[in-house]
mmCIF file of C-alpha atoms and ligand atoms in Angstrom:
data_model
loop_
_atom_site.group_PDB
_atom_site.id
_atom_site.type_symbol
_atom_site.label_atom_id
_atom_site.label_comp_id
_atom_site.label_asym_id
_atom_site.label_seq_id
_atom_site.Cartn_x
_atom_site.Cartn_y
_atom_site.Cartn_z
ATOM 1 C CA MET A 1 -24.541 35.466 10.401
ATOM 2 C CA LYS A 2 -25.491 31.742 12.349
ATOM 3 C CA PRO A 3 -22.416 29.233 11.495
ATOM 4 C CA ILE A 4 -23.020 26.394 8.985
ATOM 5 C CA SER A 5 -23.135 23.064 10.392
ATOM 6 C CA LEU A 6 -21.223 20.428 9.977
ATOM 7 C CA THR A 7 -23.694 18.316 7.849
ATOM 8 C CA GLN A 8 -23.715 21.646 5.836
ATOM 9 C CA PHE A 9 -20.509 21.961 5.417
ATOM 10 C CA LEU A 10 -19.670 18.203 4.264
ATOM 11 C CA ILE A 11 -22.433 18.625 2.022
ATOM 12 C CA GLU A 12 -20.782 21.589 0.307
ATOM 13 C CA GLN A 13 -17.721 19.529 0.428
ATOM 14 C CA GLN A 14 -19.224 16.599 -1.722
ATOM 15 C CA ARG A 15 -20.845 19.089 -3.860
ATOM 16 C CA GLU A 16 -17.797 20.864 -4.857
ATOM 17 C CA GLY A 17 -16.172 17.235 -5.847
ATOM 18 C CA ARG A 18 -13.649 17.112 -2.633
ATOM 19 C CA ILE A 19 -15.289 13.912 -0.815
ATOM 20 C CA ASN A 20 -17.541 11.618 -2.240
ATOM 21 C CA ALA A 21 -21.323 10.505 -0.485
ATOM 22 C CA ASP A 22 -19.469 7.705 1.288
ATOM 23 C CA LEU A 23 -16.961 9.621 3.205
ATOM 24 C CA ARG A 24 -19.493 12.227 3.942
ATOM 25 C CA LEU A 25 -21.278 9.870 5.666
ATOM 26 C CA LEU A 26 -18.294 8.288 7.794
ATOM 27 C CA ILE A 27 -17.195 11.961 8.897
ATOM 28 C CA GLU A 28 -20.998 12.295 10.032
ATOM 29 C CA VAL A 29 -20.938 8.701 11.546
ATOM 30 C CA VAL A 30 -17.759 9.219 13.725
ATOM 31 C CA ALA A 31 -19.389 12.834 14.488
ATOM 32 C CA ARG A 32 -22.498 11.485 15.589
ATOM 33 C CA ALA A 33 -20.266 8.556 17.720
ATOM 34 C CA CYS A 34 -18.170 11.602 19.119
ATOM 35 C CA LYS A 35 -21.278 13.008 20.470
ATOM 36 C CA ARG A 36 -21.982 9.786 22.358
ATOM 37 C CA ILE A 37 -18.522 9.752 23.986
ATOM 38 C CA SER A 38 -18.380 13.416 24.694
ATOM 39 C CA ILE A 39 -22.272 12.771 26.659
ATOM 40 C CA ALA A 40 -20.666 9.676 28.592
ATOM 41 C CA VAL A 41 -17.695 11.571 29.726
ATOM 42 C CA GLY A 42 -19.641 14.539 30.605
ATOM 43 C CA LYS A 43 -21.526 12.285 32.917
ATOM 44 C CA GLY A 44 -18.713 11.122 34.626
ATOM 45 C CA ALA A 45 -19.018 9.353 38.205
ATOM 46 C CA LEU A 46 -23.131 9.484 38.079
ATOM 47 C CA GLY A 47 -22.461 7.841 34.608
ATOM 48 C CA GLY A 48 -20.362 4.550 36.421
ATOM 49 C CA VAL A 49 -18.062 4.906 34.037
ATOM 50 C CA LEU A 50 -14.982 6.242 36.060
ATOM 51 C CA GLY A 51 -12.081 3.942 37.129
ATOM 52 C CA SER A 52 -10.624 0.850 35.157
ATOM 53 C CA ALA A 53 -12.287 -2.264 32.798
ATOM 54 C CA GLY A 54 -9.993 -4.492 34.730
ATOM 55 C CA THR A 55 -8.355 -5.106 31.210
ATOM 56 C CA GLU A 56 -5.248 -4.763 29.182
ATOM 57 C CA ASN A 57 -5.105 -3.685 25.449
ATOM 58 C CA VAL A 58 -2.403 -4.981 22.956
ATOM 59 C CA GLN A 59 0.072 -2.800 24.555
ATOM 60 C CA GLY A 60 -0.154 -4.327 27.623
ATOM 61 C CA GLU A 61 -1.671 -0.924 29.066
ATOM 62 C CA THR A 62 -4.897 -0.926 31.546
ATOM 63 C CA GLN A 63 -8.053 -0.089 29.866
ATOM 64 C CA LYS A 64 -10.420 2.135 31.512
ATOM 65 C CA LYS A 65 -13.983 1.733 31.529
ATOM 66 C CA LEU A 66 -14.615 4.687 29.313
ATOM 67 C CA ASP A 67 -11.459 3.534 27.025
ATOM 68 C CA VAL A 68 -13.792 0.323 26.266
ATOM 69 C CA LEU A 69 -16.990 1.954 26.082
ATOM 70 C CA SER A 70 -15.781 4.459 23.512
ATOM 71 C CA ASN A 71 -14.112 1.502 21.468
ATOM 72 C CA GLU A 72 -17.650 -0.153 21.216
ATOM 73 C CA ILE A 73 -19.656 3.233 20.644
ATOM 74 C CA LEU A 74 -17.217 3.816 17.541
ATOM 75 C CA LEU A 75 -17.153 0.297 16.004
ATOM 76 C CA GLU A 76 -21.128 0.170 16.532
ATOM 77 C CA ALA A 77 -21.599 3.324 14.841
ATOM 78 C CA ASN A 78 -19.601 2.540 12.073
ATOM 79 C CA ALA A 79 -20.121 -1.173 11.528
ATOM 80 C CA TRP A 80 -23.327 -0.893 9.549
ATOM 81 C CA GLY A 81 -23.365 2.324 7.211
ATOM 82 C CA GLY A 82 -21.975 0.208 4.003
ATOM 83 C CA HIS A 83 -18.770 2.983 3.957
ATOM 84 C CA LEU A 84 -16.192 0.869 5.641
ATOM 85 C CA ALA A 85 -14.015 -2.060 4.614
ATOM 86 C CA ALA A 86 -12.809 -2.619 7.953
ATOM 87 C CA LEU A 87 -11.713 -0.832 11.452
ATOM 88 C CA ALA A 88 -8.845 -0.526 13.251
ATOM 89 C CA SER A 89 -8.502 1.008 16.967
ATOM 90 C CA GLU A 90 -5.646 1.317 19.343
ATOM 91 C CA GLU A 91 -7.606 -0.830 22.118
ATOM 92 C CA MET A 92 -8.022 -3.849 20.259
ATOM 93 C CA ASP A 93 -5.368 -6.250 18.981
ATOM 94 C CA ASP A 94 -6.078 -6.924 15.142
ATOM 95 C CA PRO A 95 -8.614 -4.984 12.496
ATOM 96 C CA HIS A 96 -11.903 -5.577 13.324
ATOM 97 C CA PRO A 97 -13.587 -7.170 10.240
ATOM 98 C CA ILE A 98 -17.418 -5.720 8.944
ATOM 99 C CA PRO A 99 -19.932 -8.020 9.480
ATOM 100 C CA ASP A 100 -20.941 -9.935 6.593
ATOM 101 C CA ARG A 101 -24.550 -8.884 7.355
ATOM 102 C CA TYR A 102 -23.871 -5.454 6.164
ATOM 103 C CA PRO A 103 -22.463 -3.896 3.190
ATOM 104 C CA LYS A 104 -18.682 -2.618 2.546
ATOM 105 C CA GLY A 105 -17.227 0.000 1.725
ATOM 106 C CA GLU A 106 -14.349 1.304 0.355
ATOM 107 C CA TYR A 107 -12.315 3.155 3.158
ATOM 108 C CA LEU A 108 -10.293 1.985 6.178
ATOM 109 C CA LEU A 109 -11.169 3.808 9.804
ATOM 110 C CA VAL A 110 -8.472 4.007 12.393
ATOM 111 C CA PHE A 111 -8.791 5.197 15.938
ATOM 112 C CA ASP A 112 -7.860 5.611 19.050
ATOM 113 C CA PRO A 113 -11.280 5.636 20.884
ATOM 114 C CA LEU A 114 -10.011 7.764 23.820
ATOM 115 C CA ASP A 115 -6.848 9.494 23.935
ATOM 116 C CA GLY A 116 -5.492 10.585 27.221
ATOM 117 C CA SER A 117 -6.854 8.131 29.272
ATOM 118 C CA SER A 118 -4.772 9.130 32.595
ATOM 119 C CA ASN A 119 -6.762 11.731 32.528
ATOM 120 C CA ILE A 120 -10.209 9.961 32.584
ATOM 121 C CA ASP A 121 -10.618 10.041 35.933
ATOM 122 C CA VAL A 122 -9.308 13.026 37.126
ATOM 123 C CA ASN A 123 -11.892 15.615 35.103
ATOM 124 C CA ILE A 124 -9.183 16.779 32.602
ATOM 125 C CA SER A 125 -9.917 16.502 28.767
ATOM 126 C CA VAL A 126 -9.571 13.688 26.899
ATOM 127 C CA GLY A 127 -9.897 13.200 23.170
ATOM 128 C CA THR A 128 -10.958 10.696 19.928
ATOM 129 C CA ILE A 129 -7.980 10.810 17.363
ATOM 130 C CA PHE A 130 -9.113 9.297 14.078
ATOM 131 C CA SER A 131 -8.007 8.734 10.360
ATOM 132 C CA VAL A 132 -9.187 7.488 7.443
ATOM 133 C CA LEU A 133 -7.504 5.648 4.359
ATOM 134 C CA ARG A 134 -8.372 4.158 1.204
ATOM 135 C CA CYS A 135 -8.861 0.116 1.216
ATOM 136 C CA PRO A 136 -6.220 -1.074 -1.358
ATOM 137 C CA GLU A 137 -7.894 -1.946 -4.987
ATOM 138 C CA GLY A 138 -9.054 -5.482 -5.000
ATOM 139 C CA VAL A 139 -8.721 -6.320 -1.557
ATOM 140 C CA LYS A 140 -11.930 -7.807 -0.064
ATOM 141 C CA ASN A 141 -11.539 -8.682 3.295
ATOM 142 C CA PRO A 142 -8.637 -6.116 4.583
ATOM 143 C CA ASP A 143 -6.105 -7.653 7.003
ATOM 144 C CA GLU A 144 -3.322 -5.933 8.995
ATOM 145 C CA LYS A 145 -1.596 -5.369 6.111
ATOM 146 C CA ALA A 146 -4.293 -3.160 3.976
ATOM 147 C CA PHE A 147 -3.914 -0.764 6.503
ATOM 148 C CA LEU A 148 0.084 -0.031 6.524
ATOM 149 C CA GLN A 149 -0.302 2.825 4.432
ATOM 150 C CA PRO A 150 2.109 5.872 4.624
ATOM 151 C CA GLY A 151 0.163 8.858 6.538
ATOM 152 C CA THR A 152 0.250 10.669 3.249
ATOM 153 C CA GLN A 153 -2.446 8.637 1.929
ATOM 154 C CA GLN A 154 -4.888 9.500 4.274
ATOM 155 C CA VAL A 155 -8.069 10.968 2.854
ATOM 156 C CA ALA A 156 -9.314 12.306 6.275
ATOM 157 C CA ALA A 157 -8.432 13.146 9.551
ATOM 158 C CA GLY A 158 -9.653 14.541 12.810
ATOM 159 C CA TYR A 159 -10.144 14.618 16.594
ATOM 160 C CA ALA A 160 -12.576 14.969 18.942
ATOM 161 C CA VAL A 161 -11.422 17.085 22.405
ATOM 162 C CA TYR A 162 -14.023 16.326 25.240
ATOM 163 C CA GLY A 163 -12.838 19.844 27.563
ATOM 164 C CA SER A 164 -14.646 22.558 28.477
ATOM 165 C CA SER A 165 -16.997 22.367 25.470
ATOM 166 C CA THR A 166 -16.467 19.499 23.416
ATOM 167 C CA VAL A 167 -14.755 20.464 19.619
ATOM 168 C CA LEU A 168 -14.351 18.347 16.296
ATOM 169 C CA VAL A 169 -11.232 19.513 14.624
ATOM 170 C CA LEU A 170 -10.900 17.725 10.726
ATOM 171 C CA THR A 171 -9.162 17.689 7.808
ATOM 172 C CA LEU A 172 -9.960 16.739 4.333
ATOM 173 C CA GLY A 173 -6.726 17.653 2.875
ATOM 174 C CA ASP A 174 -7.645 21.588 2.012
ATOM 175 C CA GLY A 175 -7.121 23.285 5.590
ATOM 176 C CA VAL A 176 -8.334 22.249 8.987
ATOM 177 C CA HIS A 177 -11.377 23.271 10.379
ATOM 178 C CA GLN A 178 -13.095 23.446 13.775
ATOM 179 C CA PHE A 179 -16.565 22.472 15.158
ATOM 180 C CA THR A 180 -17.724 22.823 18.491
ATOM 181 C CA LEU A 181 -20.630 21.025 20.055
ATOM 182 C CA ASP A 182 -23.735 22.805 20.516
ATOM 183 C CA ARG A 183 -24.972 20.846 23.486
ATOM 184 C CA GLU A 184 -28.688 21.809 23.195
ATOM 185 C CA GLN A 185 -29.149 21.167 20.069
ATOM 186 C CA GLY A 186 -26.911 18.623 19.310
ATOM 187 C CA ASN A 187 -25.203 19.587 16.178
ATOM 188 C CA PHE A 188 -21.749 20.986 15.186
ATOM 189 C CA PRO A 189 -21.505 24.233 14.121
ATOM 190 C CA LEU A 190 -17.954 25.471 11.999
ATOM 191 C CA THR A 191 -16.945 27.704 14.606
ATOM 192 C CA HIS A 192 -13.345 28.233 13.301
ATOM 193 C CA SER A 193 -12.464 28.003 9.245
ATOM 194 C CA ARG A 194 -8.804 26.993 7.709
ATOM 195 C CA LEU A 195 -6.642 27.120 11.486
ATOM 196 C CA ARG A 196 -3.356 28.227 10.968
ATOM 197 C CA ILE A 197 -0.272 27.103 13.396
ATOM 198 C CA PRO A 198 2.089 30.411 13.787
ATOM 199 C CA GLU A 199 5.332 29.433 12.875
ATOM 200 C CA ASP A 200 7.274 30.853 15.407
ATOM 201 C CA THR A 201 6.226 30.176 19.517
ATOM 202 C CA SER A 202 7.655 30.421 22.921
ATOM 203 C CA GLU A 203 5.501 27.509 24.356
ATOM 204 C CA PHE A 204 6.775 24.021 24.580
ATOM 205 C CA ALA A 205 5.091 20.621 25.599
ATOM 206 C CA ILE A 206 6.970 17.663 27.099
ATOM 207 C CA ASN A 207 7.112 15.456 30.103
ATOM 208 C CA MET A 208 10.083 16.948 31.625
ATOM 209 C CA SER A 209 10.530 13.683 33.922
ATOM 210 C CA ASN A 210 12.043 11.819 31.132
ATOM 211 C CA MET A 211 15.009 14.362 30.743
ATOM 212 C CA ARG A 212 17.560 11.583 31.909
ATOM 213 C CA HIS A 213 16.817 9.229 29.426
ATOM 214 C CA TRP A 214 16.878 11.358 26.305
ATOM 215 C CA GLU A 215 19.352 11.591 23.282
ATOM 216 C CA PRO A 216 21.851 14.228 23.141
ATOM 217 C CA PRO A 217 20.073 16.323 20.389
ATOM 218 C CA MET A 218 17.130 16.380 22.681
ATOM 219 C CA ARG A 219 18.571 17.354 25.563
ATOM 220 C CA ARG A 220 20.330 20.530 23.823
ATOM 221 C CA TYR A 221 17.162 21.138 22.442
ATOM 222 C CA ILE A 222 15.584 21.493 25.437
ATOM 223 C CA GLU A 223 18.404 23.457 27.738
ATOM 224 C CA GLU A 224 18.996 25.802 25.324
ATOM 225 C CA LEU A 225 14.542 26.390 25.872
ATOM 226 C CA LEU A 226 15.050 26.406 29.605
ATOM 227 C CA ALA A 227 18.287 28.991 29.634
ATOM 228 C CA GLY A 228 15.675 31.511 28.363
ATOM 229 C CA LYS A 229 16.648 35.482 27.592
ATOM 230 C CA THR A 230 20.353 35.174 28.837
ATOM 231 C CA GLY A 231 20.948 31.404 26.737
ATOM 232 C CA PRO A 232 21.539 30.988 23.179
ATOM 233 C CA ARG A 233 17.716 31.506 22.301
ATOM 234 C CA ARG A 234 17.582 34.856 23.822
ATOM 235 C CA ARG A 235 13.836 34.987 24.783
ATOM 236 C CA ASP A 236 11.965 33.101 27.487
ATOM 237 C CA PHE A 237 10.127 30.090 26.717
ATOM 238 C CA ASN A 238 7.264 28.508 28.745
ATOM 239 C CA MET A 239 5.916 25.073 29.214
ATOM 240 C CA ARG A 240 2.766 22.985 29.177
ATOM 241 C CA TRP A 241 1.815 19.843 29.565
ATOM 242 C CA VAL A 242 -1.827 18.364 29.852
ATOM 243 C CA ALA A 243 -0.635 15.026 29.353
ATOM 244 C CA SER A 244 -3.137 14.066 27.070
ATOM 245 C CA MET A 245 -1.941 14.431 23.400
ATOM 246 C CA VAL A 246 -5.340 15.575 21.612
ATOM 247 C CA ALA A 247 -5.589 18.779 24.218
ATOM 248 C CA ASP A 248 -1.844 19.681 24.111
ATOM 249 C CA VAL A 249 -2.397 19.292 20.034
ATOM 250 C CA HIS A 250 -5.331 21.440 20.025
ATOM 251 C CA ARG A 251 -3.738 23.896 22.048
ATOM 252 C CA ILE A 252 -0.776 24.404 19.433
ATOM 253 C CA LEU A 253 -3.769 24.342 16.974
ATOM 254 C CA THR A 254 -5.663 27.486 18.383
ATOM 255 C CA ARG A 255 -1.888 29.411 19.530
ATOM 256 C CA GLY A 256 1.137 27.838 18.129
ATOM 257 C CA GLY A 257 3.754 25.720 20.405
ATOM 258 C CA ILE A 258 5.918 23.058 20.466
ATOM 259 C CA PHE A 259 4.760 19.411 20.962
ATOM 260 C CA ILE A 260 7.587 16.793 21.813
ATOM 261 C CA TYR A 261 7.774 12.897 22.944
ATOM 262 C CA PRO A 262 10.753 11.881 21.799
ATOM 263 C CA ARG A 263 12.710 8.789 21.708
ATOM 264 C CA ASP A 264 14.111 7.812 25.065
ATOM 265 C CA LEU A 265 16.759 5.315 26.166
ATOM 266 C CA LYS A 266 14.743 3.960 29.036
ATOM 267 C CA ASP A 267 13.538 1.548 26.890
ATOM 268 C CA PRO A 268 15.875 1.545 23.818
ATOM 269 C CA GLY A 269 13.671 -1.225 21.828
ATOM 270 C CA LYS A 270 10.527 1.272 21.662
ATOM 271 C CA PRO A 271 11.506 3.553 19.644
ATOM 272 C CA GLY A 272 8.741 6.360 20.869
ATOM 273 C CA LYS A 273 5.606 6.113 23.222
ATOM 274 C CA LEU A 274 2.988 7.750 20.753
ATOM 275 C CA ARG A 275 1.213 5.217 18.218
ATOM 276 C CA LEU A 276 2.000 6.360 14.383
ATOM 277 C CA MET A 277 -1.217 5.296 13.077
ATOM 278 C CA TYR A 278 -3.748 6.249 15.634
ATOM 279 C CA GLU A 279 -2.023 9.268 16.964
ATOM 280 C CA ALA A 280 1.307 10.463 14.760
ATOM 281 C CA ASN A 281 -0.043 10.175 11.916
ATOM 282 C CA PRO A 282 -3.436 11.906 12.221
ATOM 283 C CA MET A 283 -1.870 14.624 13.904
ATOM 284 C CA ALA A 284 0.656 14.801 11.605
ATOM 285 C CA PHE A 285 -1.912 15.456 8.966
ATOM 286 C CA ILE A 286 -3.541 18.016 10.246
ATOM 287 C CA VAL A 287 -1.047 20.314 11.715
ATOM 288 C CA GLU A 288 0.822 20.051 7.941
ATOM 289 C CA GLN A 289 -2.477 21.386 6.856
ATOM 290 C CA ALA A 290 -2.572 24.006 9.784
ATOM 291 C CA GLY A 291 1.067 25.330 8.241
ATOM 292 C CA GLY A 292 2.813 23.504 10.925
ATOM 293 C CA ALA A 293 5.339 20.740 10.478
ATOM 294 C CA ALA A 294 5.428 17.103 12.025
ATOM 295 C CA THR A 295 8.729 14.710 12.333
ATOM 296 C CA THR A 296 10.336 11.251 14.370
ATOM 297 C CA GLY A 297 13.075 14.073 14.748
ATOM 298 C CA ARG A 298 14.690 12.769 11.732
ATOM 299 C CA GLU A 299 11.848 12.401 9.197
ATOM 300 C CA ARG A 300 8.437 13.216 8.257
ATOM 301 C CA ILE A 301 6.142 11.328 9.802
ATOM 302 C CA LEU A 302 3.790 11.358 6.913
ATOM 303 C CA ASP A 303 6.499 9.920 4.855
ATOM 304 C CA ILE A 304 6.663 6.668 7.308
ATOM 305 C CA THR A 305 5.644 3.581 5.852
ATOM 306 C CA PRO A 306 4.364 1.355 8.843
ATOM 307 C CA ALA A 307 5.689 -1.832 9.555
ATOM 308 C CA GLN A 308 3.061 -3.170 12.016
ATOM 309 C CA LEU A 309 -0.616 -1.463 12.878
ATOM 310 C CA HIS A 310 0.468 -0.844 16.525
ATOM 311 C CA GLN A 311 3.623 0.449 15.616
ATOM 312 C CA ARG A 312 5.602 3.296 18.120
ATOM 313 C CA VAL A 313 6.878 6.837 16.533
ATOM 314 C CA PRO A 314 8.687 9.532 18.276
ATOM 315 C CA VAL A 315 6.634 12.692 17.509
ATOM 316 C CA PHE A 316 7.763 16.697 17.120
ATOM 317 C CA LEU A 317 5.248 18.405 15.977
ATOM 318 C CA GLY A 318 3.700 22.310 15.552
ATOM 319 C CA SER A 319 5.441 25.189 14.735
ATOM 320 C CA LYS A 320 7.278 25.287 12.054
ATOM 321 C CA ASN A 321 10.674 26.871 12.916
ATOM 322 C CA GLU A 322 10.941 24.852 16.206
ATOM 323 C CA VAL A 323 9.865 21.635 14.802
ATOM 324 C CA GLU A 324 12.511 22.504 12.054
ATOM 325 C CA ARG A 325 15.195 23.480 14.760
ATOM 326 C CA VAL A 326 14.743 20.627 16.742
ATOM 327 C CA THR A 327 15.235 17.800 13.556
ATOM 328 C CA GLY A 328 18.070 19.877 12.500
ATOM 329 C CA TYR A 329 19.761 19.210 15.895
ATOM 330 C CA HIS A 330 18.659 15.288 15.672
ATOM 331 C CA LEU A 331 20.281 14.823 12.218
ATOM 332 C CA ALA A 332 23.100 17.221 12.545
ATOM 333 C CA ALA A 333 24.235 14.505 15.763
ATOM 334 C CA ASP A 334 23.508 11.939 13.387
ATOM 335 C CA ARG A 335 25.767 12.979 10.969
ATOM 336 C CA ALA A 336 28.533 13.902 13.650
ATOM 337 C CA GLY A 337 28.225 10.429 14.710
ATOM 338 C CA GLU A 338 27.539 11.546 18.248
ATOM 339 C CA PRO A 339 26.137 8.296 20.522
ATOM 340 C CA ALA A 340 22.748 8.021 21.058
HETATM 341 P P1 FDP B 1 -1.981 8.213 28.060
HETATM 342 O O1 FDP B 1 -0.596 7.624 28.349
HETATM 343 O O2 FDP B 1 -2.583 9.203 29.288
HETATM 344 O O3 FDP B 1 -3.264 7.678 27.114
HETATM 345 O O4 FDP B 1 -1.605 7.971 24.021
HETATM 346 C C1 FDP B 1 -0.704 8.704 25.277
HETATM 347 C C2 FDP B 1 -0.892 9.587 25.740
HETATM 348 O O5 FDP B 1 -1.911 9.269 26.567
HETATM 349 C C3 FDP B 1 -1.178 11.067 25.346
HETATM 350 O O6 FDP B 1 -2.233 11.445 25.314
HETATM 351 C C4 FDP B 1 0.190 11.884 26.185
HETATM 352 O O7 FDP B 1 0.467 12.762 25.440
HETATM 353 C C5 FDP B 1 1.035 11.082 27.148
HETATM 354 O O8 FDP B 1 0.918 10.075 26.152
HETATM 355 C C6 FDP B 1 1.547 11.241 28.008
HETATM 356 O O9 FDP B 1 2.056 10.486 28.579
HETATM 357 P P2 FDP B 1 3.169 10.492 29.464
HETATM 358 O O10 FDP B 1 2.518 9.538 31.294
HETATM 359 O O11 FDP B 1 4.489 10.341 29.831
HETATM 360 O O12 FDP B 1 3.028 12.417 30.680
#
């Protein structure tokens, strides 16, 4: 049987009363923008888009030309449709209002236009991550405060991976679904419904080069994995680290695993590397919807009320039993009053 397309899937969701017409349009527009980003990424050096843009984002990170282009594509695609009240991007200091010449809608869109920037120039998978919130009632001109909602308030989240194929993974709060870009037809057929992350895994993803900066419970957990069959876990574990969060999370969604970007003490003022609103929240929503778990090592990511748009958090997500184990190690160390 021919798979249904993203458009058909969304119409069915609307008929079943799960989404309204505006949210359907929003997802369609984001998917169309991802298709354009996919084309730009796929052109590589031929598109003249590789390399640095010579600018820095709000976090002080050097922007790549493709970071800037992807951000512009998402902004332009979403500004005029009438479905959004405002947008916020990892690449912009402040929320982006909808220009007065366009109608405004009830949703807020938050995105990381191109995740895994350091992999752009070396032909390794990168991606787009997005999250959709409702604009608080009565707010006509949403500022940063309107966006500071816990992840439990997300009405949709998804990501696209620009890899050997382009996939779009989506949750509307009722399971996780995967669509694959058909490059000839230009549409996104549904290729996997109701993805499930196995509860157990023997695969972990972490940047091991930071080990010396980790907190003791974190070191304990990884040391136990590395000890393999002869250690307390009594089995061998394998490591994979693409260094594009989208690609690492996609692998975990496909075959299980645990992804960790812990707090480290290299820069004690920084609670982690990854951004709560652009990366952790949408991925946590997706992972939980697929039966996995997502914590900061201490608390559920989706329960955090953000204090700032660009806030960072430690991230532990994926196969439930591993996330619960390492979270348990952190909580036990805190209870015992172990110094960090
Ligand atoms: P990048 O810095 O290349 O943009 O979003 C940050 C991120 O990539 C994630 O995609 C990735 O998981 C992580 O940082 C990679 O961090 P390391 O440089 O420490 O490997």
